[in-house]
CSV table of C-alpha atoms and ligand atoms in Angstrom, one decimal:
chain,number,residue,atom,x,y,z
J,1,UNK,CA,24.6,46.0,97.0
J,2,UNK,CA,24.4,50.0,96.7
J,3,UNK,CA,27.4,51.4,99.1
J,4,UNK,CA,28.5,54.9,99.2
J,5,UNK,CA,31.4,56.1,101.0
J,6,UNK,CA,31.9,59.6,102.3
J,7,UNK,CA,35.5,60.1,102.7
J,8,UNK,CA,38.3,58.4,99.6
J,9,UNK,CA,40.8,58.9,102.4
J,10,UNK,CA,43.3,55.9,103.3
J,11,UNK,CA,39.9,54.0,104.8
J,12,UNK,CA,37.5,55.1,102.4
J,13,UNK,CA,39.5,53.7,99.8
J,14,UNK,CA,40.6,50.3,101.3
J,15,UNK,CA,36.9,49.5,102.5
J,16,UNK,CA,35.5,50.6,98.3
J,17,UNK,CA,38.5,48.1,97.3
J,18,UNK,CA,37.3,45.3,99.2
J,19,UNK,CA,33.6,45.9,99.1
J,20,UNK,CA,33.8,46.0,95.3
J,21,UNK,CA,35.6,43.1,95.6
J,22,UNK,CA,32.8,41.6,97.1
J,23,UNK,CA,30.6,42.5,94.2
J,24,UNK,CA,29.1,45.3,95.7
J,25,UNK,CA,28.0,48.3,93.4
J,26,UNK,CA,30.4,51.5,95.2
J,27,UNK,CA,30.0,55.8,95.1
J,28,UNK,CA,33.2,56.9,96.2
J,29,UNK,CA,32.4,60.7,98.2
J,30,UNK,CA,35.3,63.3,98.5
J,31,UNK,CA,35.3,67.1,99.8
J,32,UNK,CA,38.7,66.9,97.8
J,33,UNK,CA,39.7,66.7,94.1
J,34,UNK,CA,41.1,63.6,94.0
J,35,UNK,CA,45.0,63.9,93.3
J,36,UNK,CA,44.5,66.1,97.3
J,37,UNK,CA,47.0,65.0,99.7
J,38,UNK,CA,45.6,64.0,102.5
J,39,UNK,CA,46.3,62.8,106.0
J,40,UNK,CA,47.2,59.4,104.1
J,41,UNK,CA,49.0,60.3,101.6
J,42,UNK,CA,51.5,62.4,104.0
J,43,UNK,CA,52.0,59.3,106.4
J,44,UNK,CA,55.3,58.3,106.7
J,45,UNK,CA,52.8,54.8,106.2
J,46,UNK,CA,55.3,52.5,108.9
J,47,UNK,CA,53.1,49.7,110.3
J,48,UNK,CA,55.1,49.0,113.4
J,49,UNK,CA,52.7,47.2,116.1
J,50,UNK,CA,56.0,47.0,118.6
J,51,UNK,CA,57.4,50.2,118.7
J,52,UNK,CA,53.8,51.9,118.5
J,53,UNK,CA,52.9,49.6,121.1
J,54,UNK,CA,56.2,50.8,123.7
J,55,UNK,CA,53.7,54.0,124.4
J,56,UNK,CA,49.8,52.1,123.8
J,57,UNK,CA,47.2,51.0,124.8
J,58,UNK,CA,47.6,47.4,124.1
J,59,UNK,CA,44.8,47.2,121.7
J,60,UNK,CA,47.5,49.2,119.5
J,61,UNK,CA,49.7,46.4,119.9
J,62,UNK,CA,46.9,43.7,118.9
J,63,UNK,CA,45.2,45.7,116.2
J,64,UNK,CA,48.3,46.5,114.4
J,65,UNK,CA,49.6,42.6,114.0
J,66,UNK,CA,46.3,41.8,112.5
J,67,UNK,CA,46.5,44.2,110.1
J,68,UNK,CA,50.5,43.2,109.6
J,69,UNK,CA,49.6,39.5,108.8
J,70,UNK,CA,47.2,41.4,105.7
J,71,UNK,CA,48.6,43.7,104.6
J,72,UNK,CA,51.2,41.7,102.5
J,73,UNK,CA,48.1,39.3,100.9
J,74,UNK,CA,46.3,42.7,100.4
J,75,UNK,CA,48.9,44.7,98.6
J,76,UNK,CA,49.8,41.2,96.2
J,77,UNK,CA,46.0,40.7,95.2
J,78,UNK,CA,45.9,44.6,94.1
J,79,UNK,CA,49.3,44.1,92.5
J,80,UNK,CA,47.9,41.2,90.9
J,81,UNK,CA,44.9,43.0,89.6
J,82,UNK,CA,46.1,46.5,88.0
J,83,UNK,CA,49.7,45.6,87.2
J,84,UNK,CA,51.3,47.7,89.3
J,85,UNK,CA,53.9,46.4,91.5
J,86,UNK,CA,53.5,48.0,95.1
J,87,UNK,CA,56.7,48.4,97.5
J,88,UNK,CA,56.6,46.9,100.6
J,89,UNK,CA,60.0,46.7,102.7
J,90,UNK,CA,59.1,44.2,105.7
J,91,UNK,CA,62.7,44.3,106.9
J,92,UNK,CA,61.5,45.7,110.3
J,93,UNK,CA,62.6,48.2,112.6
J,94,UNK,CA,65.8,49.5,114.2
J,95,UNK,CA,65.8,52.2,117.4
J,96,UNK,CA,68.5,53.5,118.1
J,97,UNK,CA,70.4,56.4,120.7
J,98,UNK,CA,72.8,58.9,120.5
J,99,UNK,CA,75.5,57.4,123.7
J,100,UNK,CA,74.6,60.4,125.5
J,101,UNK,CA,70.5,59.9,124.9
J,102,UNK,CA,71.5,56.9,127.7
J,103,UNK,CA,68.7,57.5,130.1
J,104,UNK,CA,65.5,58.3,127.2
J,105,UNK,CA,67.0,54.8,125.6
J,106,UNK,CA,67.1,52.7,128.6
J,107,UNK,CA,63.5,54.5,129.7
J,108,UNK,CA,62.1,52.8,125.3
J,109,UNK,CA,64.3,49.5,127.3
J,110,UNK,CA,62.2,49.0,130.1
J,111,UNK,CA,58.6,50.3,128.6
J,112,UNK,CA,59.8,47.9,125.9
J,113,UNK,CA,60.2,45.1,128.2
J,114,UNK,CA,57.2,45.4,130.3
J,115,UNK,CA,54.6,46.0,127.2
J,116,UNK,CA,56.1,43.3,125.3
J,117,UNK,CA,58.0,40.9,126.3
J,118,UNK,CA,61.7,40.7,125.8
J,119,UNK,CA,60.6,38.1,122.3
J,120,UNK,CA,59.4,41.4,120.6
J,121,UNK,CA,62.7,42.7,119.8
J,122,UNK,CA,66.6,41.6,119.5
J,123,UNK,CA,69.1,43.8,121.2
J,124,UNK,CA,72.3,44.3,118.6
J,125,UNK,CA,76.0,45.2,119.9
J,126,UNK,CA,77.8,46.9,117.6
J,127,UNK,CA,79.6,44.4,115.6
J,128,UNK,CA,75.6,42.8,115.5
J,129,UNK,CA,74.4,45.8,114.8
J,130,UNK,CA,77.1,46.3,111.9
J,131,UNK,CA,76.2,43.0,110.6
J,132,UNK,CA,72.5,44.1,109.9
J,133,UNK,CA,72.9,47.5,109.3
J,134,UNK,CA,76.3,48.9,108.2
J,135,UNK,CA,75.5,52.2,108.0
J,136,UNK,CA,73.9,52.9,111.2
J,137,UNK,CA,76.9,51.3,113.5
J,138,UNK,CA,79.2,54.2,112.2
J,139,UNK,CA,77.2,56.4,114.6
J,140,UNK,CA,75.2,54.0,116.9
J,141,UNK,CA,77.3,51.2,119.4
J,142,UNK,CA,73.9,49.4,119.9
J,143,UNK,CA,70.2,48.8,118.6
J,144,UNK,CA,67.0,47.3,119.4
J,145,UNK,CA,66.4,45.3,115.7
J,146,UNK,CA,61.8,44.6,115.9
J,147,UNK,CA,62.1,42.7,113.2
J,148,UNK,CA,58.2,42.1,112.7
J,149,UNK,CA,57.4,45.9,111.4
J,150,UNK,CA,57.3,46.8,107.7
J,151,UNK,CA,56.7,50.1,105.9
J,152,UNK,CA,55.0,50.7,102.2
J,153,UNK,CA,54.7,53.5,99.6
J,154,UNK,CA,51.3,55.1,100.0
J,155,UNK,CA,52.3,56.8,97.1
J,156,UNK,CA,51.9,53.1,95.2
J,157,UNK,CA,49.1,52.3,96.8
J,158,UNK,CA,47.1,55.2,96.3
J,159,UNK,CA,48.4,55.2,92.4
J,160,UNK,CA,47.1,51.3,92.4
J,161,UNK,CA,43.7,51.8,93.9
J,162,UNK,CA,43.1,54.9,92.0
J,163,UNK,CA,43.2,52.4,88.5
J,164,UNK,CA,41.3,49.9,90.3
J,165,UNK,CA,38.5,52.1,91.2
J,166,UNK,CA,39.2,53.2,87.5
J,167,UNK,CA,39.3,49.5,85.2
J,168,UNK,CA,36.4,48.5,87.8
J,169,UNK,CA,34.0,52.0,86.9
J,170,UNK,CA,33.7,52.9,90.3
J,171,UNK,CA,32.3,56.2,90.6
J,172,UNK,CA,34.2,59.4,92.6
J,173,UNK,CA,32.6,61.9,93.3
J,174,UNK,CA,35.2,64.8,93.5
J,175,UNK,CA,34.9,68.4,95.3
J,176,UNK,CA,32.1,66.5,97.1
J,177,UNK,CA,31.5,67.9,100.7
J,178,UNK,CA,29.0,65.9,103.1
J,179,UNK,CA,28.3,67.4,106.6
J,180,UNK,CA,26.1,65.1,107.6
J,181,UNK,CA,26.3,61.1,106.1
J,182,UNK,CA,22.6,60.0,106.8
J,183,UNK,CA,21.6,57.0,108.2
J,184,UNK,CA,18.9,56.1,106.2
J,185,UNK,CA,21.1,56.1,103.5
J,186,UNK,CA,19.3,58.7,101.6
J,187,UNK,CA,21.7,61.5,100.3
J,188,UNK,CA,20.6,64.2,98.4
J,189,UNK,CA,21.1,64.1,94.5
J,190,UNK,CA,20.7,60.3,94.8
J,191,UNK,CA,17.6,58.8,93.4
J,192,UNK,CA,17.7,55.6,95.1
J,193,UNK,CA,18.6,55.0,98.9
J,194,UNK,CA,21.6,53.0,99.8
J,195,UNK,CA,21.5,50.1,101.6
J,196,UNK,CA,24.9,51.2,103.5
J,197,UNK,CA,26.6,54.7,104.0
J,198,UNK,CA,30.5,55.0,105.3
J,199,UNK,CA,31.2,58.1,107.1
J,200,UNK,CA,35.4,57.7,106.2
J,201,UNK,CA,35.9,61.1,106.9
J,202,UNK,CA,38.7,61.6,109.0
J,203,UNK,CA,39.0,65.3,110.7
J,204,UNK,CA,36.3,66.0,108.1
J,205,UNK,CA,33.8,64.5,110.4
J,206,UNK,CA,35.4,67.1,113.9
J,207,UNK,CA,32.4,68.0,115.6
J,208,UNK,CA,30.4,70.5,118.6
J,209,UNK,CA,29.0,66.2,119.0
J,210,UNK,CA,31.7,64.7,119.4
J,211,UNK,CA,35.6,64.3,121.1
J,212,UNK,CA,37.5,64.1,117.1
J,213,UNK,CA,40.6,66.2,117.6
J,214,UNK,CA,43.4,66.9,115.3
J,215,UNK,CA,47.1,66.0,115.9
J,216,UNK,CA,49.8,67.9,113.2
J,217,UNK,CA,52.2,65.7,111.9
J,218,UNK,CA,55.2,67.3,109.4
J,219,UNK,CA,57.6,65.7,107.5
J,220,UNK,CA,59.8,66.2,105.0
J,221,UNK,CA,61.0,63.5,102.1
J,222,UNK,CA,64.8,63.6,101.3
J,223,UNK,CA,66.6,62.0,97.8
J,224,UNK,CA,69.8,60.6,100.0
J,225,UNK,CA,71.8,59.1,97.3
J,226,UNK,CA,74.6,58.2,99.8
J,227,UNK,CA,72.6,57.0,102.2
J,228,UNK,CA,71.3,52.9,102.0
J,229,UNK,CA,69.4,51.9,105.2
J,230,UNK,CA,67.1,49.4,104.7
J,231,UNK,CA,65.0,49.4,108.1
J,232,UNK,CA,62.7,51.5,109.5
J,233,UNK,CA,64.9,53.4,111.8
J,234,UNK,CA,63.9,55.7,115.8
J,235,UNK,CA,66.2,57.8,117.5
J,236,UNK,CA,65.1,58.6,120.7
J,237,UNK,CA,66.0,61.7,121.5
J,238,UNK,CA,65.1,63.8,124.2
J,239,UNK,CA,63.5,66.9,122.1
J,240,UNK,CA,63.6,65.9,118.5
J,241,UNK,CA,62.6,62.3,118.5
J,242,UNK,CA,62.4,60.9,114.7
J,243,UNK,CA,61.8,57.9,111.9
J,244,UNK,CA,63.6,57.7,108.5
J,245,UNK,CA,60.8,55.6,106.5
J,246,UNK,CA,63.0,54.5,103.3
J,247,UNK,CA,60.9,54.4,100.1
J,248,UNK,CA,62.6,52.9,96.5
J,249,UNK,CA,65.0,54.3,95.2
J,250,UNK,CA,67.4,55.9,98.0
J,251,UNK,CA,64.3,58.7,98.7
J,252,UNK,CA,63.9,58.7,102.4
J,253,UNK,CA,60.6,60.3,104.0
J,254,UNK,CA,61.5,62.2,107.5
J,255,UNK,CA,58.9,62.8,110.7
J,256,UNK,CA,57.7,63.7,111.8
J,257,UNK,CA,56.1,66.1,114.7
J,258,UNK,CA,53.3,65.7,116.6
J,259,UNK,CA,50.9,68.8,117.9
J,260,UNK,CA,47.8,70.1,119.0
J,261,UNK,CA,46.5,71.3,116.5
J,262,UNK,CA,43.6,71.4,113.2
J,263,UNK,CA,45.7,73.5,110.9
J,264,UNK,CA,47.4,72.0,108.4
J,265,UNK,CA,49.7,75.0,106.9
J,266,UNK,CA,52.8,74.8,105.7
J,267,UNK,CA,56.2,73.2,107.4
J,268,UNK,CA,57.4,76.0,110.0
J,269,UNK,CA,61.0,76.6,110.5
J,270,UNK,CA,61.5,75.1,113.7
J,271,UNK,CA,60.1,71.2,113.0
J,272,UNK,CA,62.9,71.8,110.0
J,273,UNK,CA,65.4,72.3,111.7
J,274,UNK,CA,64.8,69.9,114.2
J,275,UNK,CA,63.4,67.5,111.9
J,276,UNK,CA,67.0,67.6,109.9
J,277,UNK,CA,69.0,68.4,112.7
J,278,UNK,CA,68.3,65.1,114.4
J,279,UNK,CA,68.3,64.0,110.5
J,280,UNK,CA,72.0,65.0,110.2
J,281,UNK,CA,72.8,63.7,113.2
J,282,UNK,CA,72.2,59.7,112.3
J,283,UNK,CA,73.2,59.7,109.5
J,284,UNK,CA,76.6,62.1,107.6
J,285,UNK,CA,75.1,61.2,104.4
J,286,UNK,CA,71.6,62.3,104.5
J,287,UNK,CA,74.4,65.9,104.6
J,288,UNK,CA,74.0,66.5,100.3
J,289,UNK,CA,70.6,65.1,99.9
J,290,UNK,CA,67.9,66.7,98.1
J,291,UNK,CA,64.7,67.7,99.6
J,292,UNK,CA,61.8,66.5,97.5
J,293,UNK,CA,58.9,67.8,99.5
J,294,UNK,CA,57.7,69.8,103.2
J,295,UNK,CA,54.2,68.0,104.1
J,296,UNK,CA,52.0,68.3,106.2
J,297,UNK,CA,48.5,66.6,107.8
J,298,UNK,CA,46.2,66.4,110.3
J,299,UNK,CA,45.4,63.1,111.7
J,300,UNK,CA,41.8,62.3,113.8
J,301,UNK,CA,42.3,61.0,116.9
J,302,UNK,CA,39.6,60.4,119.7
J,303,UNK,CA,40.8,61.5,123.7
J,304,UNK,CA,42.0,57.9,124.3
J,305,UNK,CA,43.6,57.4,120.7
J,306,UNK,CA,42.1,54.5,120.1
J,307,UNK,CA,40.3,54.1,117.0
J,308,UNK,CA,36.5,53.9,116.3
J,309,UNK,CA,33.6,52.1,115.1
J,310,UNK,CA,30.2,52.9,114.7
J,311,UNK,CA,26.9,52.3,113.3
J,312,UNK,CA,23.4,53.5,113.6
J,313,UNK,CA,20.6,52.4,110.6
J,314,UNK,CA,22.6,51.9,107.4
J,315,UNK,CA,25.2,54.3,108.5
J,316,UNK,CA,28.6,52.2,109.7
J,317,UNK,CA,31.5,55.1,110.7
J,318,UNK,CA,35.2,53.9,111.0
J,319,UNK,CA,37.2,57.0,112.7
J,320,UNK,CA,40.4,58.1,115.2
J,321,UNK,CA,42.9,56.3,113.3
J,322,UNK,CA,45.4,58.6,115.4
J,323,UNK,CA,48.9,57.6,113.8
J,324,UNK,CA,48.3,54.3,113.1
J,325,UNK,CA,46.1,54.2,110.0
J,326,UNK,CA,48.1,52.1,108.1
J,327,UNK,CA,48.4,50.0,111.4
J,328,UNK,CA,44.9,49.5,112.2
J,329,UNK,CA,43.3,49.9,108.4
J,330,UNK,CA,42.5,46.2,107.1
J,331,UNK,CA,41.6,45.0,110.4
J,332,UNK,CA,38.9,48.0,110.7
J,333,UNK,CA,38.0,47.5,107.5
J,334,UNK,CA,37.6,44.3,107.8
J,335,UNK,CA,36.0,44.3,111.5
J,336,UNK,CA,33.2,47.0,109.4
J,337,UNK,CA,32.2,44.4,106.6
J,338,UNK,CA,31.9,42.0,109.8
J,339,UNK,CA,29.3,44.7,111.4
J,340,UNK,CA,28.1,45.0,108.0
J,341,UNK,CA,27.9,41.6,107.4
J,342,UNK,CA,26.1,40.9,110.9
J,343,UNK,CA,28.9,38.8,112.1
J,344,UNK,CA,31.2,38.5,114.6
J,345,UNK,CA,33.7,41.4,115.3
J,346,UNK,CA,37.1,39.9,116.2
J,347,UNK,CA,38.0,43.0,118.0
J,348,UNK,CA,34.5,43.9,119.5
J,349,UNK,CA,36.2,46.7,121.8
J,350,UNK,CA,36.3,49.6,118.8
J,351,UNK,CA,32.2,48.9,118.3
J,352,UNK,CA,31.1,52.5,120.0
J,353,UNK,CA,27.4,53.6,120.0
G,1,FAD,C1,52.4,63.3,109.1
G,1,FAD,C2,52.4,61.8,109.9
G,1,FAD,C3,52.4,60.8,109.5
G,1,FAD,C4,52.2,59.4,110.1
G,1,FAD,N1,52.3,58.5,110.1
G,1,FAD,C5,52.0,57.1,109.8
G,1,FAD,C6,52.5,55.8,109.9
G,1,FAD,O1,53.4,55.2,109.7
G,1,FAD,N2,51.8,55.1,110.5
G,1,FAD,C7,50.5,54.8,109.8
G,1,FAD,O2,50.0,54.0,110.7
G,1,FAD,N3,50.2,55.9,110.1
G,1,FAD,C8,50.1,56.9,110.2
G,1,FAD,N4,49.8,58.3,109.9
G,1,FAD,C9,48.8,58.5,110.4
G,1,FAD,C10,47.2,58.2,108.8
G,1,FAD,O3,47.6,58.1,107.5
G,1,FAD,C11,46.0,58.1,109.7
G,1,FAD,O4,45.5,57.4,110.2
G,1,FAD,C12,45.0,57.8,108.2
G,1,FAD,O5,45.4,58.6,107.0
G,1,FAD,C13,43.7,58.5,108.6
G,1,FAD,O6,42.6,57.4,108.2
G,1,FAD,P1,41.2,58.0,107.3
G,1,FAD,O7,40.6,57.5,106.0
G,1,FAD,O8,40.8,58.3,108.8
G,1,FAD,O9,41.7,59.8,106.7
G,1,FAD,P2,42.2,60.4,105.8
G,1,FAD,O10,43.2,59.4,105.6
G,1,FAD,O11,42.4,61.8,106.5
G,1,FAD,O12,41.2,60.4,104.8
G,1,FAD,C14,39.8,61.2,105.1
G,1,FAD,C15,39.2,61.1,103.3
G,1,FAD,O13,37.6,62.5,104.4
G,1,FAD,C16,37.8,64.0,103.1
G,1,FAD,N5,37.0,64.3,103.6
G,1,FAD,C17,37.0,65.0,105.0
G,1,FAD,N6,35.6,65.8,104.7
G,1,FAD,C18,34.9,65.3,103.8
G,1,FAD,C19,33.6,65.7,103.8
G,1,FAD,N7,32.6,66.6,104.9
G,1,FAD,N8,32.5,65.2,102.6
G,1,FAD,C20,33.3,63.8,102.1
G,1,FAD,N9,34.6,64.0,102.0
G,1,FAD,C21,35.2,64.5,103.7
G,1,FAD,C22,39.1,64.0,103.5
G,1,FAD,O14,39.6,64.9,101.7
G,1,FAD,C23,39.5,62.5,102.9
G,1,FAD,O15,40.3,62.5,102.2
G,1,FAD,C24,50.6,59.7,109.9
G,1,FAD,C25,50.0,60.9,109.7
G,1,FAD,C26,50.7,62.0,109.5
G,1,FAD,C27,50.0,63.2,110.1
């Protein structure tokens, strides 16, 4: 089976790998060069079905829990196929707030209880917090712990997928922008029609014909040798909510702003100051951290912030992953493959005509 995947970002790469494993002949086409730092590489790459669901539709949690069970198996398989280790940290998420922000904290906890039920997380007092996350207990006297959440290293993931494609001689056409992926499988410049074309262009699919929009996000990556936080941390704050996503070797991704904008111009002073001052309030060890990079990405989102699959003849579209690309991608890739094979979908509500 010949398959063209337009957009070699997070979804396109994962889909290409899964289909290649099933014996499909894959051609990846991307508007950017292969080493471009696109949205999926900028992301914090948290897989947070509970903490994200607190402020989202119930579907977010259901899709996320499904992906959460898939990621460890996929990363093991990809690691075995390529010999590359992919950092996957499933220590869970600690949600904290400063004493003066008790109101924000109470609101988050009320929503968490109403949306998820009390079994989804644990209340930790200072003693329990000190036992589980000693460095956090220096600044906070309580936390809500969501154990079933994870974070991965997207740089490792992208490198392993690139190596897999090289090992399997997958065609990867760089700097090739396709403005209207075809429904009939016929792509300009190719002698033979493709059996299937997947449109995984993310923000590149925005057009007057759809309601896709971009939501700008800024993140800062730091190296902080004095900080030994192993959990993902979410700081509830009235103005600058913040998360810290750990990476190996004392590196952390700090994020993220959320701005209704399609501009991927560099990080602003205001955003940098907000993120860094909230960071410093969380752990004094961040004062001496070295800033490795300040990055911007635009999240592709529909008006309801939920993802969509579309199918038109030989064309399947996957888009609208918004701030949940890593949370949703494995599930949506499996759903797209079910759609392609004429099998029953587990989440038919993501299918839009
Ligand atoms: C700051 C930030 C933090 C984030 N943190 C998280 C997180 O912690 N957890 C989480 O789950 N999600 C997170 N996300 C969201 C996640 O990164 C996105 O949901 C995800 O990258 C979307 O995947 P995608 O494959 O649809 O799009 P992309 O990853 O953007 O890939 C689209 C690809 O299509 C290509 N393309 C575009 N137009 C064309 C064209 N015309 N022709 C050919 N190719 C084209 C692009 O070059 C790109 O390679 C974050 C995002 C941002 C910006």
